[in-house]
Coordinates of C-alpha atoms and ligand atoms in Angstrom, one line a residue:
Chain A
M1 CA 1.5 -22.6 -15.2
A2 CA 0.6 -19.0 -16.0
L3 CA -1.9 -18.8 -13.2
I4 CA 0.5 -19.4 -10.2
D5 CA 3.5 -17.9 -12.0
E6 CA 2.0 -14.7 -13.4
G7 CA -1.5 -14.5 -11.8
Y8 CA -3.7 -15.1 -14.8
L9 CA -5.2 -18.1 -16.5
E10 CA -4.5 -18.9 -20.1
F11 CA -7.7 -20.3 -21.7
S12 CA -5.8 -23.5 -22.7
E13 CA -4.8 -23.9 -19.0
L14 CA -8.4 -23.6 -18.0
Q15 CA -9.5 -26.2 -20.5
E16 CA -7.0 -28.6 -19.1
K17 CA -8.1 -28.2 -15.5
Q18 CA -11.8 -27.7 -15.7
K19 CA -14.4 -29.4 -17.7
L20 CA -16.1 -26.6 -19.5
P21 CA -19.6 -26.8 -21.0
D22 CA -19.4 -28.2 -24.6
A23 CA -20.3 -26.3 -27.7
E24 CA -23.8 -27.8 -27.8
R25 CA -24.5 -26.6 -24.3
F26 CA -23.2 -23.1 -25.2
Q27 CA -25.7 -23.1 -28.1
R28 CA -28.6 -23.7 -25.7
G29 CA -28.1 -20.5 -23.7
P30 CA -26.2 -18.9 -20.8
V31 CA -24.1 -21.2 -18.7
A32 CA -21.6 -21.0 -15.9
V33 CA -17.8 -21.2 -16.6
L34 CA -15.9 -22.2 -13.4
E35 CA -12.4 -20.7 -13.4
C36 CA -11.5 -22.4 -10.2
I37 CA -8.5 -24.7 -10.7
Q38 CA -6.7 -25.0 -7.4
Q39 CA -7.7 -27.2 -4.5
I40 CA -8.7 -24.6 -1.9
P41 CA -11.0 -25.2 1.1
C42 CA -14.2 -23.6 -0.3
N43 CA -17.7 -24.6 -1.4
P44 CA -20.3 -21.7 -1.5
C45 CA -20.8 -22.3 -5.2
E46 CA -22.2 -25.7 -4.4
A47 CA -24.1 -24.4 -1.4
F48 CA -25.8 -21.6 -3.2
C49 CA -26.6 -22.9 -6.7
P50 CA -30.4 -23.0 -6.7
F51 CA -30.4 -25.9 -9.2
G52 CA -27.8 -28.1 -7.6
A53 CA -25.6 -27.8 -10.7
I54 CA -22.3 -27.5 -8.9
T55 CA -20.7 -30.3 -6.8
V56 CA -17.6 -29.9 -4.5
G57 CA -18.4 -32.8 -2.1
S58 CA -15.9 -34.0 0.4
P59 CA -13.2 -33.1 1.1
I60 CA -14.0 -29.5 0.7
T61 CA -10.8 -28.9 -1.2
N62 CA -12.1 -30.8 -4.2
L63 CA -12.4 -28.7 -7.4
P64 CA -16.0 -27.7 -8.1
V65 CA -17.6 -29.7 -11.0
L66 CA -20.4 -28.2 -13.1
D67 CA -23.2 -30.3 -14.4
A68 CA -23.8 -28.1 -17.5
K69 CA -27.2 -29.8 -18.1
K70 CA -28.6 -28.6 -14.8
C71 CA -27.1 -25.1 -15.0
K72 CA -29.6 -22.4 -16.0
G73 CA -27.1 -19.6 -16.2
C74 CA -28.9 -17.7 -13.5
G75 CA -25.7 -16.0 -12.1
T76 CA -26.2 -16.7 -8.4
C77 CA -22.9 -18.4 -8.1
V78 CA -21.1 -15.5 -9.9
A79 CA -22.0 -13.3 -7.0
K80 CA -21.5 -15.9 -4.3
C81 CA -18.1 -17.2 -5.2
P82 CA -15.6 -15.6 -2.8
G83 CA -12.9 -16.2 -5.3
M84 CA -14.8 -14.3 -8.0
A85 CA -13.9 -17.2 -10.2
I86 CA -17.2 -17.9 -11.9
F87 CA -18.5 -16.3 -15.1
V88 CA -21.7 -16.8 -17.1
V89 CA -21.2 -16.9 -20.8
D90 CA -23.9 -16.7 -23.4
K91 CA -23.0 -17.7 -26.9
S92 CA -26.5 -18.6 -28.0
Y93 CA -28.5 -15.5 -29.0
S94 CA -26.8 -14.2 -32.2
G95 CA -24.3 -15.5 -34.7
T96 CA -21.9 -12.6 -34.1
K97 CA -22.4 -11.4 -30.5
G98 CA -22.2 -13.0 -27.1
S99 CA -22.2 -11.9 -23.5
V100 CA -20.1 -12.4 -20.4
S101 CA -21.4 -11.9 -16.9
F102 CA -18.8 -11.2 -14.2
P103 CA -18.6 -9.9 -10.6
Y104 CA -17.7 -6.2 -10.3
E105 CA -17.1 -4.6 -7.0
Y106 CA -15.8 -1.2 -7.9
Y107 CA -17.4 2.2 -7.9
P108 CA -18.8 3.8 -9.9
L109 CA -20.9 1.0 -11.2
P110 CA -21.4 0.9 -15.0
Q111 CA -24.9 1.4 -16.4
A112 CA -26.8 -0.5 -19.0
G113 CA -26.0 0.9 -22.4
D114 CA -22.5 2.1 -21.5
E115 CA -19.8 1.5 -24.2
V116 CA -16.8 0.2 -22.4
A117 CA -13.3 -1.3 -23.0
A118 CA -13.4 -5.0 -22.5
L119 CA -10.5 -6.5 -20.6
N120 CA -9.1 -10.0 -20.7
R121 CA -7.7 -12.1 -17.8
K122 CA -4.5 -10.0 -17.8
G123 CA -6.4 -6.7 -17.7
K124 CA -5.5 -5.9 -21.3
A125 CA -8.1 -4.2 -23.5
V126 CA -9.0 -6.7 -26.2
G127 CA -12.1 -5.0 -27.7
T128 CA -15.1 -3.0 -26.9
G129 CA -18.3 -4.1 -25.1
K130 CA -21.7 -2.8 -24.4
V131 CA -23.1 -3.2 -20.9
L132 CA -26.4 -5.1 -21.1
K133 CA -27.3 -5.1 -17.4
V134 CA -26.1 -4.7 -13.9
T135 CA -27.7 -7.1 -11.4
N136 CA -27.4 -6.2 -7.8
P137 CA -30.1 -7.6 -5.6
A138 CA -29.7 -7.7 -1.8
S139 CA -29.1 -11.5 -1.9
F140 CA -25.9 -10.8 -3.9
D141 CA -24.5 -9.0 -0.8
H142 CA -22.8 -6.1 -2.5
T143 CA -21.3 -8.1 -5.4
P144 CA -23.0 -6.6 -8.5
V145 CA -22.9 -8.9 -11.6
V146 CA -22.3 -7.0 -14.8
T147 CA -23.3 -8.5 -18.2
V148 CA -21.4 -7.1 -21.1
E149 CA -21.9 -7.9 -24.8
T150 CA -18.9 -8.4 -27.0
D151 CA -18.0 -10.1 -30.2
L152 CA -18.8 -13.8 -30.0
S153 CA -15.1 -14.6 -30.6
L154 CA -14.1 -12.7 -27.4
T155 CA -16.5 -14.4 -25.0
D156 CA -13.8 -16.9 -23.9
E157 CA -11.4 -14.0 -23.2
V158 CA -13.3 -11.1 -21.8
R159 CA -13.5 -11.2 -18.0
N160 CA -13.6 -7.6 -16.9
I161 CA -14.2 -4.0 -18.1
K162 CA -12.1 -0.9 -17.7
K163 CA -13.6 1.8 -15.4
G164 CA -15.2 4.6 -17.3
V165 CA -17.3 5.0 -20.5
L166 CA -15.6 5.0 -23.9
K167 CA -17.6 7.7 -25.6
Chain B
M1 CA -9.6 -7.9 45.0
I2 CA -9.6 -10.8 42.7
L3 CA -12.6 -11.4 40.4
E4 CA -13.7 -15.0 39.8
K5 CA -14.8 -16.4 36.5
D6 CA -15.1 -19.9 35.1
V7 CA -13.4 -19.1 31.9
V8 CA -11.4 -16.0 30.9
V9 CA -10.8 -15.6 27.2
I10 CA -8.1 -13.2 26.0
G11 CA -8.6 -11.8 22.5
A12 CA -12.0 -11.3 20.8
G13 CA -11.2 -12.4 17.2
P14 CA -12.9 -15.3 15.6
A15 CA -11.0 -17.8 17.8
G16 CA -11.8 -16.0 21.1
L17 CA -15.4 -15.4 20.2
A18 CA -16.0 -19.0 19.1
A19 CA -14.4 -20.2 22.3
S20 CA -16.5 -17.9 24.5
I21 CA -19.7 -19.0 22.7
E22 CA -19.0 -22.7 23.1
A23 CA -18.1 -22.4 26.8
A24 CA -21.1 -20.1 27.6
K25 CA -23.4 -22.5 25.7
A26 CA -22.4 -25.3 28.0
G27 CA -23.2 -23.1 31.0
A28 CA -19.9 -21.6 32.0
G29 CA -19.5 -18.0 33.1
V30 CA -17.2 -16.3 30.5
L31 CA -15.2 -13.1 30.5
L32 CA -13.9 -12.1 27.1
V33 CA -11.4 -9.3 27.0
D34 CA -9.9 -7.4 24.0
L35 CA -7.7 -4.4 23.7
N36 CA -9.6 -3.0 20.7
L37 CA -12.6 -0.7 20.7
K38 CA -14.6 -3.4 19.0
A39 CA -14.8 -7.2 19.2
G40 CA -14.1 -9.2 16.1
G41 CA -10.3 -9.1 15.7
Q42 CA -9.2 -9.2 12.1
L43 CA -12.7 -9.8 10.9
F44 CA -13.7 -6.1 11.1
K45 CA -11.3 -5.0 8.5
Q46 CA -12.1 -7.8 6.1
I47 CA -14.7 -6.6 3.7
H48 CA -14.3 -9.6 1.3
K49 CA -16.4 -12.8 1.2
F50 CA -14.7 -15.6 3.0
F51 CA -13.8 -19.1 1.8
G52 CA -14.7 -22.2 3.7
S53 CA -17.9 -24.1 4.1
R54 CA -21.4 -23.1 5.3
A55 CA -20.4 -24.1 8.8
H56 CA -17.6 -21.5 8.5
Y57 CA -20.0 -18.8 7.1
S58 CA -18.3 -19.0 3.7
G59 CA -19.5 -16.6 1.1
T60 CA -20.2 -14.1 3.9
R61 CA -18.1 -11.0 4.4
G62 CA -15.6 -11.0 7.2
Y63 CA -17.2 -8.1 9.1
D64 CA -20.6 -9.8 8.9
I65 CA -19.1 -13.0 10.4
G66 CA -17.7 -10.8 13.2
R67 CA -21.1 -9.2 13.8
K68 CA -22.8 -12.6 13.9
L69 CA -20.3 -14.0 16.4
V70 CA -20.5 -10.9 18.6
R71 CA -24.3 -11.1 18.7
E72 CA -24.3 -14.7 19.6
A73 CA -21.8 -14.2 22.4
E74 CA -23.9 -11.3 23.8
S75 CA -27.1 -13.4 23.6
L76 CA -25.3 -16.1 25.7
K77 CA -24.4 -13.5 28.3
V78 CA -20.7 -13.5 27.7
D79 CA -19.2 -10.6 29.7
V80 CA -17.2 -8.6 27.1
W81 CA -14.7 -6.1 28.2
L82 CA -13.3 -3.9 25.4
Q83 CA -10.3 -1.6 25.6
S84 CA -9.0 -4.2 28.1
T85 CA -5.5 -5.5 27.6
A86 CA -4.4 -8.7 29.3
V87 CA -1.0 -7.5 30.6
G88 CA 0.0 -10.8 32.1
V89 CA -1.1 -14.3 33.1
F90 CA 0.4 -15.5 36.4
P91 CA 0.7 -18.9 38.1
G92 CA -2.7 -20.1 39.3
N93 CA -4.5 -18.8 36.2
K94 CA -4.6 -15.2 37.3
V95 CA -5.0 -12.7 34.5
G96 CA -3.9 -9.1 34.9
I97 CA -6.1 -6.8 32.9
E98 CA -5.7 -3.1 32.2
R99 CA -9.1 -1.8 31.4
I100 CA -9.9 1.7 30.0
L101 CA -13.1 2.9 31.6
D102 CA -15.5 5.6 30.5
G103 CA -13.7 8.9 30.6
G104 CA -10.4 7.3 29.8
V105 CA -9.5 6.2 33.3
K106 CA -7.3 3.1 33.4
K107 CA -7.9 0.5 36.0
L108 CA -6.1 -2.7 36.7
Y109 CA -8.0 -5.9 37.5
T110 CA -6.9 -9.3 38.5
V111 CA -9.3 -12.0 37.3
H112 CA -8.9 -15.6 38.3
G113 CA -10.2 -17.9 35.6
K114 CA -10.6 -21.6 36.4
A115 CA -9.7 -22.0 32.7
V116 CA -7.9 -19.4 30.6
I117 CA -8.1 -19.4 26.8
I118 CA -5.4 -17.3 25.0
A119 CA -6.5 -16.2 21.5
T120 CA -4.3 -13.2 20.8
G121 CA -3.9 -13.6 17.1
A122 CA -0.9 -12.6 15.0
S123 CA 1.2 -9.6 14.1
E124 CA 2.8 -8.5 10.8
N125 CA 6.3 -9.2 9.9
A126 CA 8.5 -6.4 8.7
V127 CA 11.0 -6.4 5.8
C128 CA 14.0 -4.1 6.0
F129 CA 15.4 -2.4 2.9
K130 CA 17.1 1.0 2.5
G131 CA 14.5 3.6 3.4
W132 CA 12.1 1.2 5.0
T133 CA 11.4 3.6 7.9
R134 CA 10.2 6.4 5.6
P135 CA 6.7 7.7 6.0
G136 CA 4.7 5.9 3.4
V137 CA 6.1 2.4 4.0
M138 CA 3.7 0.4 6.0
G139 CA 2.3 -3.1 6.7
A140 CA -0.4 -4.3 4.4
G141 CA -2.6 -4.9 7.5
A142 CA -2.2 -1.2 8.4
A143 CA -3.1 -0.2 4.9
Q144 CA -6.2 -2.5 5.1
T145 CA -7.2 -1.0 8.5
M146 CA -6.9 2.5 7.0
V147 CA -9.1 1.9 4.0
N148 CA -11.7 -0.5 5.5
V149 CA -12.0 0.7 9.1
N150 CA -11.0 4.3 9.0
H151 CA -12.0 5.0 5.4
V152 CA -8.7 6.9 4.6
R153 CA -6.6 6.1 1.6
P154 CA -2.9 5.5 2.6
G155 CA -1.8 7.0 -0.7
K156 CA -2.7 7.2 -4.4
K157 CA -0.1 5.0 -6.0
I158 CA 0.8 1.8 -4.2
V159 CA 3.5 -0.8 -4.6
M160 CA 2.7 -4.0 -2.7
L161 CA 5.4 -6.4 -1.5
G162 CA 4.3 -10.0 -1.0
S163 CA 1.9 -12.2 -3.0
G164 CA 0.4 -14.3 -0.2
N165 CA -3.4 -14.0 0.4
V166 CA -2.9 -10.8 2.5
G167 CA -0.9 -9.1 -0.3
L168 CA -3.4 -10.1 -2.9
I169 CA -6.5 -9.3 -1.0
V170 CA -5.3 -6.0 0.4
S171 CA -4.2 -4.9 -3.1
Y172 CA -7.7 -5.6 -4.4
Q173 CA -9.2 -3.7 -1.5
L174 CA -6.9 -0.7 -2.0
M175 CA -8.2 -0.6 -5.6
Q176 CA -11.8 -0.8 -4.4
A177 CA -11.0 2.2 -2.2
G178 CA -9.8 4.1 -5.3
C179 CA -6.0 3.7 -5.0
D180 CA -3.9 2.6 -8.0
V181 CA -1.9 -0.5 -7.3
L182 CA 1.1 -0.2 -9.7
A183 CA 2.7 -3.5 -9.0
L184 CA 2.7 -6.4 -6.7
V185 CA 6.3 -7.6 -6.1
E186 CA 7.1 -11.1 -5.0
A187 CA 10.6 -12.5 -4.2
A188 CA 9.6 -16.2 -4.8
P189 CA 9.3 -17.4 -8.4
K190 CA 5.6 -18.2 -7.8
I191 CA 2.6 -16.5 -6.4
G192 CA 2.1 -17.5 -2.8
G193 CA -1.7 -17.0 -2.2
Y194 CA -4.7 -18.4 -3.9
A195 CA -4.8 -18.2 -7.6
V196 CA -8.3 -16.8 -7.6
H197 CA -7.2 -13.8 -5.6
A198 CA -4.3 -13.2 -8.0
A199 CA -6.6 -13.6 -11.0
K200 CA -8.9 -10.9 -9.5
I201 CA -6.1 -8.2 -9.5
S202 CA -4.6 -9.4 -12.8
R203 CA -7.7 -8.8 -14.7
A204 CA -7.8 -5.3 -13.3
G205 CA -4.4 -4.8 -14.9
V206 CA -2.1 -5.1 -11.9
P207 CA 1.2 -6.7 -12.9
I208 CA 2.5 -9.4 -10.5
I209 CA 6.3 -9.3 -10.7
T210 CA 7.7 -12.5 -9.3
S211 CA 11.4 -13.2 -8.5
H212 CA 11.8 -9.5 -7.5
T213 CA 12.1 -7.6 -4.3
I214 CA 12.1 -4.0 -3.1
V215 CA 15.7 -2.8 -2.5
E216 CA 15.0 0.8 -1.6
A217 CA 12.3 3.2 -0.8
L218 CA 13.2 6.5 -2.4
G219 CA 12.2 9.7 -0.6
D220 CA 11.2 13.2 -1.7
E221 CA 12.6 16.4 -0.1
K222 CA 10.4 15.8 3.0
G223 CA 11.6 12.2 3.3
T224 CA 8.3 10.6 2.4
V225 CA 8.1 7.8 -0.2
R226 CA 8.3 8.9 -3.8
G227 CA 9.3 5.6 -5.4
A228 CA 10.3 2.0 -4.9
V229 CA 13.4 0.6 -6.4
I230 CA 12.9 -3.1 -7.3
A231 CA 15.4 -5.6 -8.5
K232 CA 15.4 -9.2 -9.7
V233 CA 16.6 -11.8 -7.1
D234 CA 18.7 -14.9 -7.6
S235 CA 17.8 -18.3 -6.3
H236 CA 19.0 -17.3 -2.8
F237 CA 16.7 -14.3 -2.8
Q238 CA 19.6 -11.9 -3.2
P239 CA 19.1 -8.9 -5.4
I240 CA 21.0 -9.1 -8.7
S241 CA 22.9 -5.8 -9.2
G242 CA 22.2 -4.1 -12.5
T243 CA 18.6 -5.3 -12.6
E244 CA 17.2 -2.3 -10.5
R245 CA 14.4 -0.2 -11.8
T246 CA 12.2 2.4 -10.1
I247 CA 8.5 2.5 -9.8
E248 CA 7.2 5.9 -8.9
C249 CA 4.7 5.6 -6.0
D250 CA 3.7 7.3 -2.7
T251 CA 3.1 4.2 -0.6
I252 CA 4.8 0.8 -0.2
A253 CA 2.8 -1.8 1.6
I254 CA 4.5 -4.9 3.0
A255 CA 2.7 -8.2 3.2
A256 CA 5.5 -10.5 4.3
G257 CA 3.5 -12.8 6.5
L258 CA 2.3 -12.9 10.0
R259 CA 3.7 -14.3 13.2
P260 CA 1.8 -15.6 16.2
V261 CA 1.5 -13.3 19.3
V262 CA 2.8 -15.5 22.0
D263 CA 3.8 -13.1 24.8
L264 CA 1.3 -14.4 27.3
T265 CA 2.0 -18.1 26.7
R266 CA 5.7 -17.4 27.0
L267 CA 5.1 -15.6 30.3
M268 CA 3.4 -18.8 31.5
N269 CA 6.4 -20.9 30.3
C270 CA 4.1 -22.9 28.1
A271 CA 6.3 -25.4 26.2
S272 CA 6.7 -24.0 22.7
V273 CA 8.4 -24.9 19.4
F274 CA 9.5 -23.1 16.3
E275 CA 7.3 -24.2 13.4
P276 CA 7.8 -22.1 10.2
V277 CA 4.7 -23.6 8.6
F278 CA 2.7 -21.9 11.4
G279 CA 4.6 -18.6 11.3
G280 CA 7.2 -19.0 14.1
F281 CA 7.2 -19.8 17.8
I282 CA 4.0 -21.4 18.9
P283 CA 2.8 -23.0 22.1
L284 CA 2.4 -26.8 22.0
H285 CA -1.1 -28.0 22.7
N286 CA -3.0 -31.3 22.9
T287 CA -6.3 -32.2 21.2
D288 CA -8.1 -30.2 23.8
M289 CA -6.1 -27.1 22.7
E290 CA -4.7 -27.2 26.2
T291 CA -1.0 -26.1 26.6
S292 CA 1.6 -27.8 28.7
V293 CA 0.3 -25.7 31.6
K294 CA -3.0 -27.2 32.8
G295 CA -6.0 -24.9 32.5
I296 CA -4.3 -22.7 29.9
Y297 CA -5.7 -23.2 26.4
V298 CA -4.8 -21.6 23.1
A299 CA -6.7 -21.1 19.8
G300 CA -6.5 -19.3 16.5
D301 CA -3.6 -17.5 14.9
S302 CA -1.7 -17.3 18.2
T303 CA -1.1 -21.0 17.9
G304 CA -0.3 -21.0 14.2
V305 CA -1.2 -18.5 11.5
E306 CA -4.0 -19.9 9.4
E307 CA -7.5 -18.8 8.6
A308 CA -10.5 -17.5 10.4
S309 CA -12.3 -20.8 9.6
V310 CA -9.6 -22.8 11.4
A311 CA -9.4 -20.2 14.2
M312 CA -13.1 -20.6 14.9
E313 CA -13.0 -24.4 15.0
E314 CA -9.9 -24.3 17.3
G315 CA -11.8 -21.8 19.5
R316 CA -14.8 -24.1 19.7
I317 CA -12.6 -27.0 20.7
A318 CA -10.9 -25.0 23.4
G319 CA -14.2 -23.7 24.7
T320 CA -15.7 -27.2 24.7
A321 CA -12.7 -28.7 26.5
A322 CA -12.6 -25.8 29.0
A323 CA -16.3 -26.3 29.8
Q324 CA -15.7 -30.1 30.1
S325 CA -12.8 -29.6 32.5
L326 CA -15.1 -27.5 34.8
G327 CA -17.8 -30.2 34.7
Y328 CA -20.3 -28.4 32.5
L329 CA -20.1 -31.1 29.9
S330 CA -19.8 -34.9 30.3
A331 CA -16.8 -36.6 28.7
A332 CA -19.2 -38.3 26.3
E333 CA -20.9 -35.0 25.2
A334 CA -17.7 -33.1 24.9
G335 CA -15.9 -35.9 23.2
K336 CA -18.5 -36.1 20.4
T337 CA -18.4 -32.4 19.8
K338 CA -14.6 -32.3 19.8
K339 CA -14.4 -35.2 17.4
L340 CA -16.7 -33.5 14.9
L341 CA -14.7 -30.2 15.2
W342 CA -11.4 -32.0 14.6
E343 CA -12.8 -33.6 11.5
R344 CA -13.8 -30.1 10.2
V345 CA -10.3 -28.7 11.0
N346 CA -8.6 -31.6 9.2
S347 CA -10.8 -31.1 6.2
L348 CA -9.8 -27.5 6.1
R349 CA -6.2 -28.6 6.1
S350 CA -6.5 -30.9 3.1
G351 CA -5.5 -30.1 -0.4
P352 CA -2.1 -28.7 -1.6
F353 CA -2.3 -25.5 0.5
G354 CA -3.4 -27.4 3.7
E355 CA -1.3 -30.5 3.6
R356 CA 1.8 -29.0 5.1
R357 CA -0.2 -27.7 8.0
L358 CA -2.0 -31.0 8.5
T359 CA 1.4 -32.8 8.8
A360 CA 2.9 -30.1 11.0
E361 CA -0.1 -30.2 13.3
K362 CA 0.1 -34.0 13.6
N363 CA 3.7 -33.7 14.5
L364 CA 3.0 -31.1 17.1
L365 CA 0.2 -33.2 18.7
E366 CA 2.6 -36.2 18.7
H367 CA 5.3 -34.1 20.3
F368 CA 2.9 -33.0 23.0
R369 CA 1.9 -36.6 23.7
E370 CA 5.4 -37.9 23.8
E371 CA 7.2 -35.1 25.7
I372 CA 4.4 -33.7 27.9
R373 CA 1.8 -36.4 28.4
E374 CA -0.5 -35.6 31.2
P375 CA 0.6 -32.2 32.2
Q376 CA 1.2 -31.4 35.9
P377 CA 1.2 -27.7 36.8
E378 CA 4.3 -27.9 39.0
I379 CA 6.6 -29.5 36.4
M380 CA 5.2 -27.3 33.6
I381 CA 6.2 -24.0 35.0
G382 CA 9.8 -25.2 35.5
G383 CA 11.7 -27.8 33.6
L384 CA 9.5 -29.3 30.9
A385 CA 9.1 -26.1 29.0
H386 CA 12.7 -26.5 28.1
G387 CA 12.7 -30.3 28.0
A388 CA 10.1 -30.2 25.3
D389 CA 12.1 -28.1 22.9
Ligands
FAD401 C1 -5.9 -9.5 4.6 C2 -6.4 -10.8 5.3 C3 -7.4 -11.5 4.6 C4 -7.8 -12.7 5.2 N1 -8.8 -13.4 4.6 C5 -9.3 -14.6 5.1 C6 -10.3 -15.3 4.5 O1 -10.8 -15.0 3.4 N2 -10.8 -16.5 5.1 C7 -10.3 -16.9 6.3 O2 -10.8 -17.9 6.8 N3 -9.3 -16.1 6.9 C8 -8.8 -15.0 6.4 N4 -7.8 -14.3 7.0 C9 -7.3 -14.8 8.3 C10 -8.1 -14.5 9.5 O3 -8.4 -13.1 9.5 C11 -7.3 -14.8 10.7 O4 -6.8 -16.1 10.6 C12 -8.2 -14.8 11.9 O5 -8.7 -13.5 12.2 C13 -7.5 -15.3 13.2 O6 -8.3 -15.2 14.3 P1 -7.8 -15.0 15.7 O7 -9.1 -15.0 16.6 O8 -6.9 -16.1 16.0 O9 -7.0 -13.7 15.8 P2 -7.4 -12.2 15.5 O10 -8.6 -12.0 14.6 O11 -6.2 -11.5 15.1 O12 -7.9 -11.6 16.9 C14 -7.0 -11.5 18.0 C15 -7.6 -10.5 19.0 O13 -6.8 -10.5 20.2 C16 -6.7 -9.2 20.7 N5 -5.5 -9.2 21.6 C17 -4.2 -9.5 21.3 N6 -3.4 -9.4 22.4 C18 -4.3 -9.1 23.4 C19 -4.1 -8.8 24.8 N7 -2.9 -9.0 25.4 N8 -5.1 -8.5 25.6 C20 -6.4 -8.3 25.0 N9 -6.6 -8.6 23.7 C21 -5.6 -8.9 22.9 C22 -6.5 -8.4 19.4 O14 -6.9 -7.0 19.7 C23 -7.5 -9.1 18.5 O15 -8.8 -8.5 18.5 C24 -7.3 -13.1 6.5 C25 -6.4 -12.3 7.1 C26 -5.9 -11.2 6.6 C27 -4.9 -10.3 7.3
SF4_402 S1 -25.3 -20.0 -13.1 FE1 -27.0 -20.5 -11.7 S2 -27.6 -22.5 -12.2 FE2 -25.6 -22.2 -13.2 S3 -24.2 -23.1 -11.7 FE3 -24.4 -20.9 -11.2 S4 -26.0 -20.7 -9.7 FE4 -26.2 -22.8 -10.6
SF4_403 S1 -17.1 -20.8 -4.6 FE1 -15.6 -20.1 -6.2 S2 -13.6 -20.3 -5.3 FE2 -15.0 -21.5 -4.0 S3 -14.8 -23.6 -4.8 FE3 -16.6 -22.6 -5.8 S4 -15.7 -21.8 -7.7 FE4 -14.0 -22.2 -6.3

């Protein structure tokens, strides 16, 4: 398993361990992707989702399960997950571009409009992205959520950005 | 002069704070001592959001959990002595405390606690390799204290040894502080800590090099670290010669696990066992968290290295049991609370990461029941401590 051997998830591994939203749900708008595949004692995703879309239940080491129908893609869980393992992916708004929202706790924060290098789960640059927004309300408790636009085909791969602006 | 207190709690980490809160809530007079300048133990250097459930303040940053607990203890009129080191616990539950007063004057106190709760936490393990005493080689916990408490970077280019949660989290926090973490080296073939923590540093581009160890810290002309020589290890964790390579760096941080701080329970001759799952020698205890010596309780990492969430629950159990033993809670009231708390501890110990600890804890409790039963102070301080090994 790449994750515990090397420290990153392969997408195929994720598909095996987590039930991801189906293609039809992705078409309907932004939705959470839970990249949490180990039974660890944790449940803030369940506790903080305002729409009750995530269930961990008892025991607390259960894997979280997303009810993609209930999920509104609001991003609250992205900031609340202590494992920084939740992403919101939007594949719905254009035939060629999509966006990925992820937690980002480094300074300096990127700004909307920045052109950046888009990194995959291994930290490798796989393309370029444009920062659409940086959401950082007090309720996120210092975990800003960055939304970056990339090629639609990269939305299952891009999970971070490289510090600094490209141009 | 000997001061009198219902309960003396040693160590103001999450375990000691939770124990103090629970005992004070029941009406006991509590003295909480800690050798640090601030109460909170490990929590004050932990700037990340914690795992656990709502009941364990999950999703909240460590230092915020610390602040909440300190505020609650203060509102319950717990007497908190900081810069106060428990230098010994003596028969009859007398605690010797060296307290630094305003102006730096040190004063020794003896406090008699009807119950004493020991929650002294854990200390870092060292790893010896050639050059390990060079300036620039340090514990991961020390590096974490430097960046998060003192706001000083230990160096610019870091190599981390050990992929448990401490190694993973401290690597991330060093990057947040602006250091470059060049590699995380792990001797085991697999990552030790939670995958989500590993994923966090992987997607920032830090390579996690498993089945490798550090064999030497290279020094510059002044002797400080200028590089780490790493090598592949065989299945017995022995470096394979010819596989060495050098990573240029100025700091090597070691996250090779923690071991319980048990000096005080040892001094009291509390029956103890060696349990690798919990990090080394630990005092045995019953379901009240009471040791083989009556009136001496333990909680938190000092009775097995785990997590703040478990430390808090154990503290609450010890605090409740101590209050019960002093008559502040009826057996029925205390029993109900303790049952609930044990259920929460057990649920934290479920899953593949917790199972080993759940089994180990069961065996330890069993061991206590079989070998120690109802502890009697006179036998405890002599023979049984050995008999129980
Ligand atoms: C990098 C890192 C990340 C972690 N992340 C998490 C996490 O995400 N979630 C989680 O649940 N846990 C986490 N933990 C674990 C958690 O911090 C510990 O399990 C917890 O702090 C243990 O609590 P404690 O009260 O037993 O000990 P400590 O917090 O270590 O407190 C012990 C206190 O006792 C004092 N003391 C010791 N000896 C004496 C003496 N003789 N006299 C007076 N005072 C004394 C010390 O000064 C200290 O303040 C993490 C630990 C580390 C190192
Ligand atoms: S994105 Fe919003 S609605 Fe969807 S699971 Fe997360 S918190 Fe719930
Ligand atoms: S909050 Fe994050 S790490 Fe915790 S269970 Fe939910 S998805 Fe997993």
